[in-house]
Short mmCIF file of C-alpha atoms in Angstrom, two decimals:
data_model
loop_
_atom_site.label_atom_id
_atom_site.label_comp_id
_atom_site.label_asym_id
_atom_site.label_seq_id
_atom_site.Cartn_x
_atom_site.Cartn_y
_atom_site.Cartn_z
CA MET A 1 0.02 0.03 0.00
CA PRO A 2 1.51 3.33 -0.88
CA PRO A 3 1.63 5.12 2.29
CA LEU A 4 -1.00 7.83 3.52
CA ASN A 5 0.79 11.07 4.81
CA TYR A 6 -0.33 9.92 8.43
CA PHE A 7 -1.71 6.41 9.22
CA VAL A 8 -1.73 5.31 12.85
CA VAL A 9 -3.74 2.68 14.64
CA GLU A 10 -3.78 2.72 18.38
CA SER A 11 -5.01 0.23 20.70
CA PRO A 12 -4.53 -1.23 24.25
CA ASP A 13 -4.46 -4.71 22.66
CA ALA A 14 -1.36 -5.19 20.80
CA VAL A 15 -2.34 -8.11 18.77
CA GLY A 16 -5.62 -6.34 17.92
CA ARG A 17 -3.69 -3.27 16.96
CA GLU A 18 -1.63 -5.01 14.47
CA ALA A 19 -4.64 -6.67 13.04
CA TYR A 20 -6.65 -3.53 12.55
CA GLU A 21 -3.75 -1.93 10.85
CA ARG A 22 -3.72 -4.67 8.24
CA ILE A 23 -7.60 -4.77 7.89
CA ALA A 24 -7.67 -0.87 7.37
CA ALA A 25 -4.94 -1.27 4.92
CA ASP A 26 -6.53 -4.00 2.97
CA VAL A 27 -10.19 -2.23 3.10
CA LEU A 28 -8.71 0.98 1.75
CA GLN A 29 -6.86 -0.71 -0.91
CA ASP A 30 -10.00 -2.84 -1.91
CA LEU A 31 -12.23 0.23 -2.31
CA ASP A 32 -9.68 2.06 -4.07
CA LEU A 33 -9.58 4.84 -1.23
CA ILE A 34 -5.72 5.22 -0.65
CA LYS A 35 -5.40 8.10 -3.23
CA VAL A 36 -8.44 9.85 -1.59
CA ILE A 37 -7.59 9.71 1.95
CA ASP A 38 -4.64 11.75 3.30
CA ARG A 39 -4.51 11.11 6.93
CA LEU A 40 -6.03 8.49 9.03
CA HIS A 41 -5.95 7.94 12.84
CA ILE A 42 -7.87 4.82 14.22
CA TYR A 43 -8.44 4.16 17.98
CA VAL A 44 -10.06 1.08 19.22
CA ASP A 45 -10.52 -0.39 22.57
CA PRO A 46 -12.80 -3.19 22.82
CA LYS A 47 -12.95 -2.93 26.60
CA VAL A 48 -14.71 0.31 26.73
CA PRO A 49 -16.10 -0.48 23.73
CA ILE A 50 -15.08 2.22 21.29
CA PHE A 51 -13.82 2.61 17.88
CA VAL A 52 -12.91 5.89 16.58
CA ALA A 53 -11.70 6.74 13.12
CA ALA A 54 -10.59 10.26 12.24
CA GLY A 55 -8.93 11.80 9.19
CA MET A 56 -8.57 14.05 6.34
CA LEU A 57 -9.33 13.51 2.63
CA ARG A 58 -6.89 14.69 0.04
CA HIS A 59 -8.33 17.21 -2.46
CA MET A 60 -11.75 16.15 -3.59
CA PRO A 61 -11.90 15.20 -7.27
CA ARG A 62 -13.22 17.86 -9.62
CA ALA A 63 -16.39 17.23 -11.68
CA ILE A 64 -15.82 15.53 -14.97
CA ARG A 65 -16.73 17.40 -18.08
CA VAL A 66 -17.10 16.20 -21.72
CA SER A 67 -13.67 17.75 -22.60
CA ASP A 68 -11.93 15.63 -20.07
CA PHE A 69 -12.45 12.52 -22.09
CA ALA A 70 -13.71 13.55 -25.55
CA ASN A 71 -13.02 15.85 -28.18
CA VAL A 72 -15.79 17.94 -29.83
CA ASN A 73 -15.56 18.80 -33.44
CA PRO A 74 -18.37 20.94 -34.87
CA GLY A 75 -18.77 20.24 -38.41
CA GLU A 76 -20.96 21.59 -41.06
CA LYS A 77 -23.37 18.60 -40.92
CA GLY A 78 -23.29 18.13 -37.35
CA ILE A 79 -21.12 17.97 -34.12
CA VAL A 80 -18.97 14.96 -33.97
CA ILE A 81 -18.06 13.89 -30.33
CA ASP A 82 -14.95 11.68 -30.52
CA ILE A 83 -14.76 9.58 -27.16
CA GLY A 84 -11.21 8.95 -25.87
CA ASP A 85 -12.19 7.10 -22.52
CA GLU A 86 -15.46 5.12 -22.44
CA THR A 87 -15.60 5.27 -18.37
CA TYR A 88 -18.08 8.08 -18.66
CA LEU A 89 -19.73 7.32 -21.84
CA ALA A 90 -22.93 6.02 -20.24
CA PRO A 91 -23.69 9.06 -18.20
CA LEU A 92 -22.77 11.28 -21.24
CA LEU A 93 -25.58 9.48 -23.43
CA GLN A 94 -27.91 10.00 -20.68
CA LYS A 95 -27.21 13.61 -20.49
CA LEU A 96 -27.40 14.01 -24.13
CA TRP A 97 -30.74 11.97 -24.61
CA ALA A 98 -32.44 14.08 -21.94
CA ARG A 99 -31.31 17.33 -23.55
CA PHE A 100 -31.85 16.80 -27.24
CA GLY A 101 -33.71 13.58 -27.40
CA LYS A 102 -32.82 10.00 -28.52
CA GLU A 103 -33.63 10.69 -32.10
CA SER A 104 -31.13 13.44 -32.28
CA VAL A 105 -28.26 11.54 -30.64
CA ASP A 106 -26.58 9.07 -33.39
CA GLN A 107 -23.90 6.86 -32.14
CA PRO A 108 -22.55 5.10 -35.13
CA ASP A 109 -19.80 3.11 -33.05
CA ARG A 110 -18.67 2.89 -29.59
CA PHE A 111 -16.33 5.88 -29.84
CA THR A 112 -18.47 8.32 -31.86
CA ILE A 113 -21.59 10.31 -30.99
CA VAL A 114 -22.84 12.45 -33.85
CA LEU A 115 -25.46 15.54 -33.11
CA PRO A 116 -27.04 17.33 -35.77
CA ALA A 117 -25.63 20.68 -36.27
CA GLY A 118 -28.95 22.49 -35.67
CA VAL A 119 -30.10 20.86 -32.67
CA ALA A 120 -26.94 21.46 -30.46
CA GLY A 121 -26.75 25.06 -31.36
CA GLU A 122 -23.83 27.42 -30.22
CA GLU A 123 -23.72 25.94 -26.79
CA ASP A 124 -20.13 24.73 -25.69
CA LEU A 125 -20.58 21.00 -25.33
CA GLY A 126 -17.09 20.68 -23.91
CA HIS A 127 -18.08 22.15 -20.49
CA VAL A 128 -21.09 20.01 -20.02
CA VAL A 129 -20.61 18.43 -16.55
CA VAL A 130 -21.05 14.61 -17.10
CA ALA A 131 -20.35 13.04 -13.57
CA ASP A 132 -19.30 14.26 -10.11
CA PRO A 133 -17.10 11.64 -8.46
CA SER A 134 -17.19 13.45 -5.06
CA GLU A 135 -20.81 12.64 -4.79
CA THR A 136 -20.30 8.95 -4.09
CA LEU A 137 -16.94 9.47 -2.61
CA TYR A 138 -18.37 10.40 0.92
CA LYS A 139 -20.64 7.40 0.82
CA ASP A 140 -17.46 5.11 -0.04
CA VAL A 141 -15.42 6.55 2.81
CA ILE A 142 -18.27 6.14 5.33
CA TYR A 143 -18.72 2.58 3.97
CA ALA A 144 -15.17 1.75 4.27
CA LEU A 145 -14.88 2.85 7.94
CA GLN A 146 -18.15 0.81 8.75
CA TYR A 147 -16.35 -2.07 6.94
CA ILE A 148 -13.26 -1.49 9.12
CA ALA A 149 -14.96 -1.14 12.35
CA PRO A 150 -15.60 -4.32 14.62
CA GLU A 151 -19.08 -5.79 13.43
CA GLY A 152 -20.76 -5.60 16.70
CA PHE A 153 -19.99 -1.85 17.03
CA LYS A 154 -23.59 -0.95 15.83
CA VAL A 155 -24.24 2.47 17.46
CA ARG A 156 -22.39 5.08 15.45
CA ARG A 157 -22.12 8.68 14.55
CA GLN A 158 -20.31 9.99 11.54
CA TYR A 159 -19.29 13.23 9.98
CA ILE A 160 -17.64 14.33 6.66
CA ARG A 161 -17.45 17.78 5.76
CA ASP A 162 -14.73 20.09 4.34
CA GLU A 163 -12.19 17.24 3.81
CA LYS A 164 -12.31 16.21 7.60
CA PHE A 165 -14.13 13.22 8.46
CA TYR A 166 -14.76 11.02 11.75
CA TYR A 167 -16.53 7.82 12.47
CA VAL A 168 -17.31 6.82 16.08
CA ALA A 169 -18.85 3.61 16.74
CA SER A 170 -19.67 1.33 19.96
CA GLU A 171 -21.74 -1.37 21.12
CA ASP A 172 -23.39 0.69 23.87
CA THR A 173 -24.98 3.96 23.70
CA LEU A 174 -22.24 6.87 22.78
CA PRO A 175 -21.99 9.53 25.37
CA GLY A 176 -23.31 12.95 24.12
CA ASP A 177 -19.81 14.49 24.46
CA ILE A 178 -17.97 11.82 22.73
CA VAL A 179 -16.65 14.33 19.90
CA GLU A 180 -15.39 16.64 22.40
CA THR A 181 -13.68 13.89 24.76
CA MET A 182 -12.23 11.47 21.95
CA VAL A 183 -12.57 12.83 18.50
CA ARG A 184 -11.04 16.09 19.10
CA PRO A 185 -7.90 14.93 20.71
CA ILE A 186 -7.32 12.64 17.92
CA PHE A 187 -7.62 15.40 15.28
CA ALA A 188 -5.22 17.15 17.58
CA LYS A 189 -2.56 14.35 17.23
CA MET A 190 -2.77 14.92 13.47
CA GLY A 191 -2.37 18.60 13.85
CA VAL A 192 -5.71 19.55 12.76
CA THR A 193 -8.58 21.21 14.69
CA LEU A 194 -12.02 19.95 14.04
CA MET B 1 -9.24 -57.24 8.75
CA THR B 2 -7.86 -54.68 6.32
CA THR B 3 -7.67 -51.16 7.57
CA LEU B 4 -9.18 -48.37 5.31
CA VAL B 5 -7.30 -45.05 5.04
CA PRO B 6 -8.77 -41.97 3.70
CA VAL B 7 -7.14 -40.90 0.49
CA THR B 8 -8.10 -38.34 -2.25
CA TYR B 9 -7.64 -39.27 -5.97
CA LYS B 10 -7.01 -36.35 -8.34
CA GLY B 11 -6.96 -36.96 -12.06
CA GLY B 12 -8.55 -36.32 -15.47
CA VAL B 13 -12.11 -37.09 -16.48
CA TYR B 14 -10.61 -39.56 -19.07
CA ARG B 15 -10.85 -43.48 -17.82
CA HIS B 16 -11.67 -42.20 -14.30
CA ASP B 17 -14.19 -44.85 -14.05
CA GLU B 18 -11.65 -47.51 -14.08
CA ILE B 19 -10.16 -46.18 -10.84
CA MET B 20 -13.70 -46.03 -9.29
CA ASP B 21 -14.15 -49.66 -10.12
CA LEU B 22 -10.78 -50.64 -8.91
CA ILE B 23 -11.48 -48.75 -5.49
CA ASP B 24 -14.72 -50.67 -5.42
CA ASP B 25 -13.18 -54.05 -6.43
CA LEU B 26 -10.51 -53.65 -3.56
CA GLY B 27 -13.18 -53.17 -1.03
CA GLY B 28 -12.95 -49.50 -0.58
CA TYR B 29 -15.40 -46.81 -0.69
CA ILE B 30 -16.01 -43.47 -2.64
CA VAL B 31 -17.57 -40.92 -0.27
CA GLN B 32 -17.51 -38.05 -2.61
CA LYS B 33 -16.94 -37.55 -6.27
CA HIS B 34 -16.46 -34.10 -7.78
CA VAL B 35 -16.15 -33.58 -11.45
CA MET B 36 -14.77 -29.99 -12.41
CA ALA B 37 -14.40 -29.38 -15.98
CA GLN B 38 -11.54 -31.90 -17.14
CA ASP B 39 -10.71 -32.90 -13.65
CA VAL B 40 -12.13 -35.51 -11.21
CA VAL B 41 -11.38 -35.60 -7.43
CA LEU B 42 -12.48 -38.72 -5.60
CA GLN B 43 -12.56 -38.63 -1.85
CA SER B 44 -12.34 -42.32 -0.75
CA PHE B 45 -11.44 -44.97 1.71
CA VAL B 46 -9.05 -47.70 0.39
CA PRO B 47 -7.32 -50.66 1.90
CA ARG B 48 -3.95 -49.34 3.30
CA ASP B 49 -1.96 -52.26 1.38
CA ASP B 50 -3.49 -51.33 -2.02
CA ILE B 51 -2.69 -47.77 -2.33
CA ASP B 52 0.39 -48.67 -4.28
CA LEU B 53 -1.72 -50.48 -6.61
CA ILE B 54 -4.17 -47.69 -7.16
CA ARG B 55 -1.14 -45.41 -7.87
CA GLU B 56 0.50 -47.74 -10.40
CA VAL B 57 -2.89 -48.01 -12.10
CA ALA B 58 -3.48 -44.12 -12.06
CA LYS B 59 0.05 -43.44 -13.42
CA PRO B 60 -0.63 -43.66 -17.08
CA LEU B 61 -3.84 -41.53 -16.46
CA ALA B 62 -1.71 -39.01 -14.66
CA GLY B 63 -3.70 -39.44 -11.64
CA GLU B 64 -2.52 -38.69 -8.05
CA VAL B 65 -3.41 -40.48 -4.81
CA THR B 66 -2.58 -38.40 -1.65
CA GLU B 67 -3.47 -39.06 1.89
CA ALA B 68 -6.32 -36.88 3.15
CA PRO B 69 -6.93 -37.17 6.86
CA LEU B 70 -10.54 -35.44 6.83
CA VAL B 71 -12.36 -37.84 4.31
CA GLY B 72 -15.37 -38.82 5.63
CA THR B 73 -15.90 -36.10 8.03
CA GLU B 74 -18.54 -33.45 8.17
CA ILE B 75 -17.28 -29.97 9.84
CA ALA B 76 -19.29 -26.87 10.52
CA VAL B 77 -17.26 -23.71 10.00
CA VAL B 78 -19.03 -21.43 12.21
CA SER B 79 -18.79 -17.62 11.42
CA PRO B 80 -19.99 -14.79 13.85
CA SER B 81 -22.07 -13.48 11.02
CA LEU B 82 -22.40 -13.53 7.26
CA GLU B 83 -21.57 -10.07 6.87
CA ILE B 84 -18.76 -8.62 4.74
CA HIS B 85 -16.63 -8.52 7.90
CA HIS B 86 -16.29 -12.18 8.11
CA LEU B 87 -16.96 -13.35 4.58
CA PRO B 88 -15.53 -14.25 2.22
CA HIS B 89 -12.04 -14.27 3.79
CA THR B 90 -11.10 -16.13 6.79
CA ALA B 91 -14.38 -18.29 7.08
CA CYS B 92 -14.55 -19.27 3.48
CA ASP B 93 -10.69 -19.82 3.20
CA ILE B 94 -10.88 -21.89 6.27
CA ALA B 95 -13.70 -24.00 4.54
CA GLU B 96 -12.05 -24.47 1.41
CA TYR B 97 -8.80 -25.55 2.90
CA LEU B 98 -10.60 -28.28 5.13
CA ARG B 99 -12.16 -29.23 1.91
CA ARG B 100 -9.01 -29.72 0.12
CA SER B 101 -8.03 -32.13 3.02
CA GLY B 102 -11.26 -34.20 2.11
CA ALA B 103 -13.76 -32.85 4.68
CA LYS B 104 -17.24 -31.99 3.75
CA THR B 105 -17.63 -28.48 5.23
CA ASN B 106 -20.83 -26.42 5.88
CA MET B 107 -20.77 -22.77 6.72
CA VAL B 108 -22.82 -21.75 9.89
CA GLY B 109 -23.39 -18.05 9.99
CA LEU B 110 -24.86 -17.13 12.99
CA ALA B 111 -27.67 -14.73 13.16
CA ARG B 112 -26.18 -12.93 16.24
CA GLY B 113 -22.57 -13.98 16.77
CA PHE B 114 -21.14 -10.37 16.73
CA GLY B 115 -20.99 -8.07 19.69
CA LYS B 116 -19.71 -8.80 23.29
CA ARG B 117 -23.03 -7.91 24.97
CA ILE B 118 -25.39 -9.18 22.42
CA ALA B 119 -23.87 -12.34 20.92
CA ASN B 120 -25.88 -15.43 21.24
CA LEU B 121 -26.66 -18.81 19.61
CA ASN B 122 -30.23 -19.98 18.85
CA ASP B 123 -31.48 -23.49 19.21
CA GLU B 124 -31.61 -24.09 15.48
CA GLU B 125 -27.85 -22.87 15.05
CA ARG B 126 -27.02 -25.06 18.27
CA ASP B 127 -28.67 -28.20 16.87
CA ILE B 128 -27.16 -27.79 13.41
CA ILE B 129 -23.72 -27.38 14.68
CA ASN B 130 -24.26 -30.59 16.89
CA GLU B 131 -25.13 -32.66 13.80
CA HIS B 132 -21.58 -32.15 12.57
CA ASP B 133 -18.42 -34.06 13.71
CA LEU B 134 -16.41 -31.19 14.68
CA ALA B 135 -17.05 -27.22 14.60
CA VAL B 136 -14.43 -24.79 13.66
CA TYR B 137 -15.16 -21.25 15.14
CA ALA B 138 -13.66 -18.43 13.17
CA LEU B 139 -13.39 -15.83 15.79
CA GLY B 140 -11.87 -12.32 15.63
CA ASN B 141 -9.08 -10.03 16.88
CA PHE B 142 -9.55 -8.91 20.51
CA GLU B 143 -8.80 -11.21 23.36
CA GLU B 144 -11.53 -9.35 25.23
CA CYS B 145 -14.04 -10.10 22.92
CA ILE B 146 -13.21 -13.89 22.57
CA ARG B 147 -13.13 -14.18 26.43
CA GLN B 148 -16.67 -12.75 26.78
CA LYS B 149 -18.41 -13.96 23.62
CA PHE B 150 -16.98 -17.61 23.37
CA PRO B 151 -18.74 -19.12 26.41
CA VAL B 152 -22.07 -17.94 24.85
CA LEU B 153 -21.35 -19.25 21.33
CA ARG B 154 -20.32 -22.75 22.71
CA GLN B 155 -23.39 -23.15 24.95
CA GLY B 156 -25.05 -26.58 24.53
CA ILE B 157 -22.46 -27.63 21.77
CA HIS B 158 -21.17 -31.15 22.43
CA VAL B 159 -18.98 -31.63 19.48
CA PRO B 160 -15.41 -31.19 19.54
CA ILE B 161 -14.45 -27.39 18.83
CA VAL B 162 -11.53 -25.89 17.33
CA VAL B 163 -11.15 -22.09 17.68
CA THR B 164 -9.19 -19.69 15.57
CA GLY B 165 -8.40 -16.09 16.53
CA ALA B 166 -6.02 -13.45 16.23
CA PRO B 167 -4.35 -13.91 19.66
CA ASP B 168 -1.60 -16.50 19.85
CA ARG B 169 -2.39 -20.27 20.86
CA GLU B 170 -1.10 -19.82 24.58
CA THR B 171 -3.53 -16.74 24.81
CA LEU B 172 -6.49 -18.57 23.54
CA MET B 173 -5.68 -21.44 25.87
CA ARG B 174 -5.65 -19.16 28.71
CA ILE B 175 -8.84 -17.35 28.12
CA ILE B 176 -11.05 -20.27 26.92
CA ASP B 177 -12.59 -21.99 29.95
CA PRO B 178 -13.41 -25.02 29.96
CA PRO B 179 -10.84 -25.79 27.42
CA VAL B 180 -11.74 -26.62 23.86
CA GLU B 181 -10.40 -29.48 21.74
CA GLY B 182 -7.99 -27.27 19.54
CA TYR B 183 -6.70 -23.99 19.08
CA VAL B 184 -5.19 -21.94 16.40
CA GLY B 185 -3.85 -18.50 17.20
CA GLY B 186 -2.76 -15.85 14.64
CA VAL B 187 -5.91 -16.31 12.23
CA GLY B 188 -8.32 -13.34 13.23
CA ARG B 189 -10.61 -11.24 11.03
CA ILE B 190 -8.39 -10.88 7.84
CA MET B 191 -9.58 -8.92 5.00
CA HIS B 192 -7.55 -10.47 2.08
CA ARG B 193 -7.40 -13.98 0.66
CA PHE B 194 -4.80 -16.26 2.54
CA LYS B 195 -1.98 -16.54 0.14
CA ARG B 196 1.25 -15.81 1.91
CA PRO B 197 3.30 -18.60 3.22
CA GLU B 198 2.74 -17.72 6.81
CA GLU B 199 -0.89 -17.56 6.37
CA LEU B 200 -1.01 -21.01 4.47
CA ALA B 201 1.21 -22.22 7.32
CA LYS B 202 -1.72 -21.32 9.85
CA LEU B 203 -4.24 -23.23 7.69
CA ASP B 204 -2.05 -26.23 7.56
CA GLU B 205 -1.86 -25.86 11.23
CA LEU B 206 -5.73 -25.65 11.52
CA VAL B 207 -5.84 -29.23 9.32
CA ASP B 208 -3.33 -30.50 11.75
CA GLU B 209 -5.35 -29.56 14.76
CA VAL B 210 -8.55 -30.64 13.26
CA SER B 211 -7.20 -34.31 12.21
CA ARG B 212 -5.53 -34.54 15.61
CA THR B 213 -9.11 -33.85 17.43
CA LEU B 214 -10.77 -36.21 14.99
CA ASP B 215 -8.19 -38.93 15.29
CA ALA B 216 -8.68 -38.75 19.15
CA ARG B 217 -12.27 -39.61 18.40
CA ARG B 218 -11.40 -42.25 15.89
CA ASP B 219 -9.39 -43.85 18.67
CA ASP B 220 -12.31 -44.02 20.94
CA LEU B 221 -14.45 -45.43 18.17
CA ALA B 222 -11.96 -48.25 17.60
CA ARG B 223 -12.34 -49.19 21.00
CA ASP B 224 -16.04 -49.78 20.60
CA PRO B 225 -16.67 -49.84 16.95
CA LEU B 226 -19.98 -48.73 15.18
CA SER B 227 -22.12 -51.35 14.15
CA ILE B 228 -21.43 -50.42 10.47
CA PHE B 229 -18.84 -48.42 8.80
CA PRO B 230 -20.64 -45.21 7.63
CA PRO B 231 -19.31 -45.22 4.08
CA ARG B 232 -20.26 -48.87 3.72
CA LEU B 233 -24.07 -47.86 4.78
CA MET B 234 -23.51 -45.05 2.38
CA ALA B 235 -22.88 -47.51 -0.44
CA ILE B 236 -25.91 -49.65 0.54
CA ILE B 237 -28.29 -46.81 0.72
CA GLY B 238 -26.93 -45.52 -2.66
CA GLU B 239 -27.61 -49.10 -4.11
CA ARG B 240 -30.99 -49.66 -2.73
CA ILE B 241 -32.62 -46.46 -2.65
CA GLN B 242 -33.07 -45.16 -6.21
CA GLU B 243 -34.04 -41.77 -5.42
CA VAL B 244 -30.65 -40.92 -3.87
CA SER B 245 -29.18 -41.10 -7.35
CA MET B 246 -31.60 -38.44 -8.73
CA LEU B 247 -30.95 -35.87 -6.09
CA THR B 248 -28.88 -32.85 -7.59
CA HIS B 249 -26.83 -32.14 -4.43
CA PRO B 250 -23.11 -32.50 -4.69
CA THR B 251 -23.23 -34.93 -1.82
CA PRO B 252 -26.72 -36.76 -1.72
CA VAL B 253 -25.61 -38.74 1.20
CA THR B 254 -22.98 -37.22 3.04
CA ALA B 255 -20.63 -39.42 5.30
CA GLN B 256 -19.87 -38.43 8.90
CA MET B 257 -17.74 -40.16 11.38
CA GLU B 258 -20.59 -41.75 13.13
CA GLY B 259 -23.52 -41.58 10.76
CA LEU B 260 -24.89 -40.16 7.81
CA ARG B 261 -26.79 -37.36 6.45
CA VAL B 262 -29.32 -38.38 3.71
CA LYS B 263 -30.71 -35.57 1.52
CA LEU B 264 -34.18 -36.99 1.25
CA PRO B 265 -37.19 -35.74 3.01
CA TYR B 266 -37.38 -37.15 6.48
CA ASP B 267 -41.51 -37.63 6.25
CA LEU B 268 -41.41 -39.58 3.01
CA TYR B 269 -38.43 -41.76 3.46
CA ALA B 270 -37.68 -42.28 7.01
CA ASP B 271 -39.73 -45.54 7.44
CA ASP B 272 -38.15 -46.87 4.06
CA MET B 273 -34.60 -46.00 5.51
CA ARG B 274 -35.54 -47.72 8.76
CA SER B 275 -36.79 -50.95 7.21
CA LEU B 276 -33.92 -51.16 4.67
CA GLU B 277 -32.14 -54.64 5.05
CA VAL B 278 -28.35 -54.02 5.30
CA ALA B 279 -27.52 -57.64 5.80
CA ASP B 280 -29.39 -60.93 6.49
CA GLY B 281 -32.26 -59.80 8.66
CA ILE B 282 -30.74 -56.86 9.82
CA THR B 283 -32.26 -53.47 9.09
CA ILE B 284 -30.99 -49.87 9.52
CA GLY B 285 -33.47 -49.45 12.22
CA ASP B 286 -31.56 -52.38 14.30
CA ILE B 287 -28.15 -50.69 14.06
CA ALA B 288 -28.93 -46.91 13.89
CA ASP B 289 -31.19 -44.05 14.96
CA VAL B 290 -32.98 -42.35 11.79
CA LYS B 291 -33.67 -38.82 13.08
CA PRO B 292 -34.96 -35.70 11.37
CA SER B 293 -32.01 -33.37 10.73
CA ARG B 294 -32.45 -29.72 11.56
CA MET B 295 -30.84 -28.88 8.25
CA ARG B 296 -33.76 -28.43 5.75
CA ASN B 297 -35.87 -31.61 5.81
CA TYR B 298 -33.02 -34.20 5.70
CA ILE B 299 -32.63 -37.35 7.43
CA LEU B 300 -29.92 -37.86 9.89
CA ILE B 301 -28.80 -41.31 10.41
CA ARG B 302 -26.62 -41.86 13.69
CA ILE B 303 -25.20 -45.55 13.69
CA LYS B 304 -25.16 -47.14 17.16
CA PRO B 305 -22.06 -48.92 18.55
CA PHE B 306 -21.46 -52.37 18.73
CA SER B 307 -21.68 -52.27 22.60
CA GLU B 308 -25.23 -51.31 22.21
CA THR B 309 -26.47 -53.49 19.52
CA ARG B 310 -24.22 -56.62 19.43
CA ILE B 311 -24.26 -56.42 15.82
CA LEU B 312 -21.25 -55.90 13.49
CA VAL B 313 -22.15 -55.70 9.79
#
């Protein structure tokens, strides 16, 4: 695993600490989140019982526009969109169908879309936002933490905003001041204020 | 009397029927047959003296005969839940490795096996685990959790138990009271496939621990033998009850150490089963208990020991 800038797992149980280090690394790798998470600090104590994961995200990925993966070539007969990377082809087609109607969107082969010149107008197709990866990223990060946390820890509180996130879980009811008593000190260790 | 030893035959589909016939002719039994594309795996019991003969016959067919200590056993792999936390790794990897050694494994995912405070075992889970020859408990990473949870998860289980967990073997032995039959440390909740040499070594250790436990049970059985050898009863049932051959289960009749699980509905077939003659004037009902299994509507046959029936088939 290519290292995060900060990755610490703390636990009073030495064997458990080592195991959780491996679990966290495996899960982040499996879910392809290593590039997304910058810092991560996990504290787990089964005696309390409590699981706290706090960290920072790297810069959020920006929205994907048509020009990022395709060339738009306006011609006399129509506008030809030449697809370079198929990853976002399906959401692009959805957008085009919704805007111009299915009958106006012609796709002679996998990598080409042709729009009639009149329909698309003067509009700059290259700037159309096709997908926003950050939308699902939040969900992915929380899912990963849920996956890392011990299964019995069903009571949880989660937060993700402005590149900071935390996830607190326990078997028992969480005390109301858990964020002040447990989460803030962990952020402080990473040199960040919540 | 010839001693039958558990072996696995691995070879191609081509002419594998000759090997099956040979095992049959030698007085051995085939407990399980797997055909996977071009390959065949036969889990069988064969006379010890004839293993070399089988090897010789299998040589031109590129077949391979290896000892498989767990053939003829049915093992429950108990996972605290069927959530992504425990599956597919650890629980499935353990089950697969045990199968490679010849065991028939069943995965038992508990409804509430997680959480120190809320973990429990319901009657159905308990009865199903008790229908096996041995249960492998795949537990997690924390000593504290195993200490608190395990007494609840083993409640009412009377089959031998082998526990796996992340704490080392000595710690497991210290925190589990009363002791269980086997311990394998260093295998906790793992989120990747077991593939490193040290991880595979742990699985080998588990197989050793399981076979040691089952060997102890086999020694007990040798002192007071069963009225009939389960694979032999299995062969008789397969021959006499036609419906068995029509079942699509991978193992329509599963051999256990002290009985069989027949995957036919109990209500319809229990009486036929009890009255089935295994030898002159001896029926299954005389030498075994035919009971409903808690697993679906199957039939569970528990063979009685010689000391009880005074019959040895």
